[in-house]
Amino acid sequence: PPVSMGVIPAGATAHIVVSLAAQQKLAQGAVLAVSLEPSGGSPTGQPTGPVVAAGDLKSI
């Protein structure tokens, strides 16, 4: 199931700190996606808006 990684400020380049709990859920083959949400983030903790970007997580 989707897990929120945080809120990205609109119109800006940002550095997002990913919590240890979220980091532990990241694994090779996971998919990261960005969805448009209301100000402050999704009220449900799950995506409610359209996904505007997505990609597979790869180790480097």
Tab-separated table of N, CA and C in Angstrom, residues 4-46:
chain	number	residue	atom	x	y	z
A	4	SER	N	3.047	7.683	2.710
A	4	SER	CA	3.431	9.080	2.512
A	4	SER	C	4.893	9.271	2.885
A	5	MET	N	5.626	9.958	2.009
A	5	MET	CA	7.027	10.272	2.280
A	5	MET	C	7.183	11.733	2.686
A	6	GLY	N	6.087	12.482	2.699
A	6	GLY	CA	6.137	13.890	3.083
A	6	GLY	C	5.515	14.776	2.034
A	7	VAL	N	5.594	16.077	2.278
A	7	VAL	CA	5.011	17.085	1.398
A	7	VAL	C	6.138	17.845	0.719
A	8	ILE	N	6.050	17.997	-0.600
A	8	ILE	CA	7.019	18.764	-1.377
A	8	ILE	C	6.424	20.147	-1.600
A	9	PRO	N	7.118	21.230	-1.213
A	9	PRO	CA	6.580	22.579	-1.428
A	9	PRO	C	6.379	22.858	-2.918
A	10	ALA	N	5.282	23.512	-3.256
A	10	ALA	CA	4.978	23.839	-4.656
A	10	ALA	C	5.958	24.884	-5.180
A	11	GLY	N	6.372	24.705	-6.433
A	11	GLY	CA	7.169	25.706	-7.115
A	11	GLY	C	8.569	25.909	-6.568
A	12	ALA	N	9.110	24.948	-5.877
A	12	ALA	CA	10.436	25.134	-5.295
A	12	ALA	C	11.237	23.846	-5.381
A	13	THR	N	12.539	24.004	-5.345
A	13	THR	CA	13.408	22.850	-5.185
A	13	THR	C	13.496	22.594	-3.689
A	14	ALA	N	13.364	21.356	-3.298
A	14	ALA	CA	13.324	21.077	-1.865
A	14	ALA	C	14.143	19.847	-1.527
A	15	HIS	N	14.601	19.806	-0.307
A	15	HIS	CA	15.278	18.639	0.258
A	15	HIS	C	14.311	18.053	1.272
A	16	ILE	N	13.902	16.827	1.074
A	16	ILE	CA	12.935	16.181	1.953
A	16	ILE	C	13.665	15.158	2.826
A	17	VAL	N	13.477	15.249	4.122
A	17	VAL	CA	14.043	14.266	5.040
A	17	VAL	C	13.047	13.116	5.161
A	18	VAL	N	13.489	11.923	4.821
A	18	VAL	CA	12.632	10.737	4.876
A	18	VAL	C	12.832	10.073	6.232
A	19	SER	N	11.740	9.864	6.943
A	19	SER	CA	11.824	9.281	8.287
A	19	SER	C	12.445	7.888	8.233
A	20	LEU	N	13.014	7.466	9.349
A	20	LEU	CA	13.606	6.134	9.430
A	20	LEU	C	12.555	5.067	9.142
A	21	ALA	N	11.343	5.251	9.651
A	21	ALA	CA	10.266	4.281	9.405
A	21	ALA	C	9.973	4.164	7.914
A	22	ALA	N	9.952	5.296	7.198
A	22	ALA	CA	9.706	5.262	5.757
A	22	ALA	C	10.896	4.649	5.025
A	23	GLN	N	12.129	4.975	5.462
A	23	GLN	CA	13.323	4.403	4.835
A	23	GLN	C	13.310	2.887	4.911
A	24	GLN	N	12.831	2.354	6.017
A	24	GLN	CA	12.818	0.908	6.195
A	24	GLN	C	11.836	0.220	5.252
A	25	LYS	N	10.902	0.985	4.685
A	25	LYS	CA	9.932	0.410	3.749
A	25	LYS	C	10.418	0.488	2.304
A	26	LEU	N	11.539	1.199	2.081
A	26	LEU	CA	12.089	1.311	0.732
A	26	LEU	C	12.907	0.069	0.420
A	27	ALA	N	12.696	-0.485	-0.732
A	27	ALA	CA	13.426	-1.683	-1.144
A	27	ALA	C	13.597	-1.658	-2.652
A	28	GLN	N	14.601	-2.382	-3.132
A	28	GLN	CA	14.800	-2.529	-4.569
A	28	GLN	C	13.475	-2.947	-5.197
A	29	GLY	N	13.068	-2.245	-6.252
A	29	GLY	CA	11.826	-2.588	-6.937
A	29	GLY	C	10.620	-1.802	-6.463
A	30	ALA	N	10.766	-1.038	-5.363
A	30	ALA	CA	9.657	-0.193	-4.913
A	30	ALA	C	9.416	0.894	-5.955
A	31	VAL	N	8.226	1.441	-5.986
A	31	VAL	CA	7.887	2.530	-6.899
A	31	VAL	C	7.653	3.789	-6.076
A	32	LEU	N	8.342	4.869	-6.446
A	32	LEU	CA	8.099	6.168	-5.829
A	32	LEU	C	7.171	6.938	-6.753
A	33	ALA	N	6.148	7.565	-6.189
A	33	ALA	CA	5.190	8.327	-6.986
A	33	ALA	C	4.911	9.658	-6.304
A	34	VAL	N	4.614	10.668	-7.114
A	34	VAL	CA	4.250	11.993	-6.619
A	34	VAL	C	2.821	12.258	-7.052
A	35	SER	N	1.976	12.590	-6.078
A	35	SER	CA	0.578	12.912	-6.392
A	35	SER	C	0.282	14.344	-5.971
A	36	LEU	N	-0.663	14.970	-6.665
A	36	LEU	CA	-1.110	16.308	-6.294
A	36	LEU	C	-2.131	16.174	-5.181
A	37	GLU	N	-1.899	16.887	-4.088
A	37	GLU	CA	-2.764	16.785	-2.910
A	37	GLU	C	-3.157	18.173	-2.421
A	38	PRO	N	-4.172	18.245	-1.573
A	38	PRO	CA	-4.548	19.541	-0.996
A	38	PRO	C	-3.395	20.123	-0.177
A	39	SER	N	-3.437	21.421	0.062
A	39	SER	CA	-2.427	22.077	0.888
A	39	SER	C	-2.292	21.348	2.220
A	40	GLY	N	-1.054	21.034	2.603
A	40	GLY	CA	-0.818	20.311	3.848
A	40	GLY	C	-0.758	18.810	3.677
A	41	GLY	N	-1.100	18.314	2.501
A	41	GLY	CA	-1.025	16.876	2.250
A	41	GLY	C	-2.376	16.198	2.250
A	42	SER	N	-2.367	14.933	1.951
A	42	SER	CA	-3.597	14.137	1.885
A	42	SER	C	-4.248	14.043	3.260
A	43	PRO	N	-5.550	14.275	3.335
A	43	PRO	CA	-6.226	14.167	4.633
A	43	PRO	C	-6.362	12.723	5.119
A	44	THR	N	-6.159	11.761	4.221
A	44	THR	CA	-6.340	10.354	4.585
A	44	THR	C	-5.025	9.612	4.779
A	45	GLY	N	-3.900	10.237	4.379
A	45	GLY	CA	-2.617	9.541	4.415
A	45	GLY	C	-2.394	8.678	3.183
A	46	GLN	N	-3.386	8.597	2.336
A	46	GLN	CA	-3.310	7.856	1.076
A	46	GLN	C	-3.450	8.860	-0.065
